[in-house]
Amino acid sequence: TGRWARAVAILKEMEEKCGTPIGKLRQVADAMTVEMHAGLASEGGSKLKMLISYVDNLPTGDEKGLFYALDLGGTNFRVLRVQLGGREGRVVKQEFEEVSIPPHLMTGSSHELFDYIAAALAKFVATEGEGFHVSPGRQRELGFTFSFPVRQTSIASGDLIKWTKGFSIEDTVGEDVVGELTKAMERIGLDMRVAALVNDTIGTLAGGRYHNKDAIAAVILGTGTNAAYVERAHAIPKWHGLLPKSGEMVINMEWGNFRSSHLPLTEYDEALDTESLNPGEQIFEKIISGMYLGEIVRRVLCRMAEEANFFGDTVPPKLKIPFILRTPHMSAMHHDTSPDLRVVGKKLKDILEISNTSLKMRKLVVELCDIVATRGARLSAAGIVGILKKLGRDTVRDGEKQKSVIALDGGLFEHYTKFSACMQSTVKELLGEEVSEAVVIEHSNDGSGIGAALLAASHSQYL
Ligand code: ADP
Ligand code: MG
């Protein structure tokens, strides 16, 4: 019928606009490298902020003692404690707890948000039991993973540049987030010192390095997306401080804000961006990360319903609700292997209240998920190759095999198997077989929590 043909036309157009042939990916990788240079050259020199983290030494394995970490980065925040036993003992014991942030706190006041966090942390500290020992007379110390763009002013202070990922709290912007947390801890009488403020990418890199000395970069694919890597200090023209002894500095790229004319953007992406909390910003993030993939799929389905009566004569009302189709739902549909695509049918019914879908329709929905996920996965791969290029690790230098480990973390990478598989095979495709052998993508499970605790240890006031 005409309806069906129109829906297929919308799908095909989407496929074409989302295309990421290898040549385009190379352009994206090159643009990433160029922007990295520009962001390192001067403050505001690029969409990529290339933030200096003040982390000039990554964990060595010698870290010792009890340390806490707090990870605030998306919908959940986690508190963690770890007893480190030095080179021999490694991680002696660790415990964590996950607490969800009530949505109203994400757009309320700074005071309320940090009070809530401090209270959850205090509750967790109160359950500290056997196997955890803070040295007598010492203050407990914390690594604070705060995964929003921050202008660091030292290893343990930094001002919030802007919120992302659905947070929007006016009065935190421009403030030192460690100050905010410390004041909240004081208000409830929790005696703890923030020893390190890091981004989740930095935490993941620190955790990755603790496990593998060849770790040189970290990438987060979760609610949002970002990357960090180890740069040579003298390759950072905008750094006017003393050169660190190590000669190195970890850079938080804030790559979610990357944008380039080479990115394959569609009208759906443009509409999503315009209607978002942060129009014009985080364009790379908006086509790659978990917060947005399901929403892009919803928008295309909505168009099919409106213009092709794809789901019948009326547009299913639920389909018009932004963000109702979340990426985990999309992923479940995409991975459906049942012959009648039962999961797809059930998701469409349960979430969008669309019943009686034919197998043909379900197949088209799966194809759409594939188009959107593939674009995101291949572009993340191009980003990773951009970093390797910047470091000169995208080629084999006269037979020398220098290993490069990239630590990956985040719910999207962890759970969206087709996405991660596509990303990894695209990295190989871009690098070629020989170089690929020396590049390892490693899942750093909760590297960011442990990493922040490790950095708190190496920046302890008692060293
Ligand atoms: P955050 O990024 O908020 O710190 P995570 O790294 O745990 O937290 O990532 C959570 C995100 O991962 C979710 O917002 C969602 O987009 C994505 N995600 C979680 N589970 C799945 C899944 N099964 N399939 C696809 N994406 C998922
Ligand atoms: Mg996270």
CSV table of C-alpha atoms and ligand atoms in Angstrom, one decimal, residues 74-75 222-223 290-291 327-328 331 410-412 415-416, ligand 1:
chain,number,residue,atom,x,y,z
A,74,GLY,CA,23.6,10.9,35.4
A,75,THR,CA,20.5,9.5,36.8
A,222,GLY,CA,26.5,6.0,29.2
A,223,THR,CA,23.8,8.6,29.6
A,290,GLY,CA,22.3,6.6,25.8
A,291,MET,CA,20.2,9.6,26.8
A,327,THR,CA,17.7,3.5,24.9
A,328,PRO,CA,17.4,0.3,27.0
A,331,SER,CA,18.4,-2.0,22.7
A,410,GLY,CA,29.2,3.3,30.8
A,411,GLY,CA,25.8,1.6,30.6
A,412,LEU,CA,25.5,2.0,26.8
A,415,HIS,CA,24.7,-3.3,27.9
A,416,TYR,CA,24.1,-2.4,24.3
B,1,ADP,P1,25.6,7.4,33.8
B,1,ADP,O1,26.1,7.6,32.4
B,1,ADP,O2,24.3,8.1,34.0
B,1,ADP,O3,26.6,7.7,34.8
B,1,ADP,P2,25.7,4.6,33.2
B,1,ADP,O4,27.1,4.6,32.8
B,1,ADP,O5,25.2,3.5,34.1
B,1,ADP,O6,25.3,5.9,34.0
B,1,ADP,O7,24.8,4.6,31.9
B,1,ADP,C1,23.4,4.6,32.0
B,1,ADP,C2,22.9,4.8,30.6
B,1,ADP,O8,23.2,3.6,29.9
B,1,ADP,C3,21.4,4.9,30.6
B,1,ADP,O9,21.0,6.2,30.6
B,1,ADP,C4,21.1,4.2,29.2
B,1,ADP,O10,21.0,5.2,28.3
B,1,ADP,C5,22.2,3.3,28.9
B,1,ADP,N1,21.8,1.9,29.2
B,1,ADP,C6,21.6,1.3,30.3
B,1,ADP,N2,21.2,0.0,30.1
B,1,ADP,C7,21.1,-0.1,28.8
B,1,ADP,C8,20.7,-1.2,27.9
B,1,ADP,N3,20.3,-2.4,28.4
B,1,ADP,N4,20.8,-1.0,26.6
B,1,ADP,C9,21.2,0.2,26.1
B,1,ADP,N5,21.5,1.2,26.9
B,1,ADP,C10,21.5,1.1,28.2
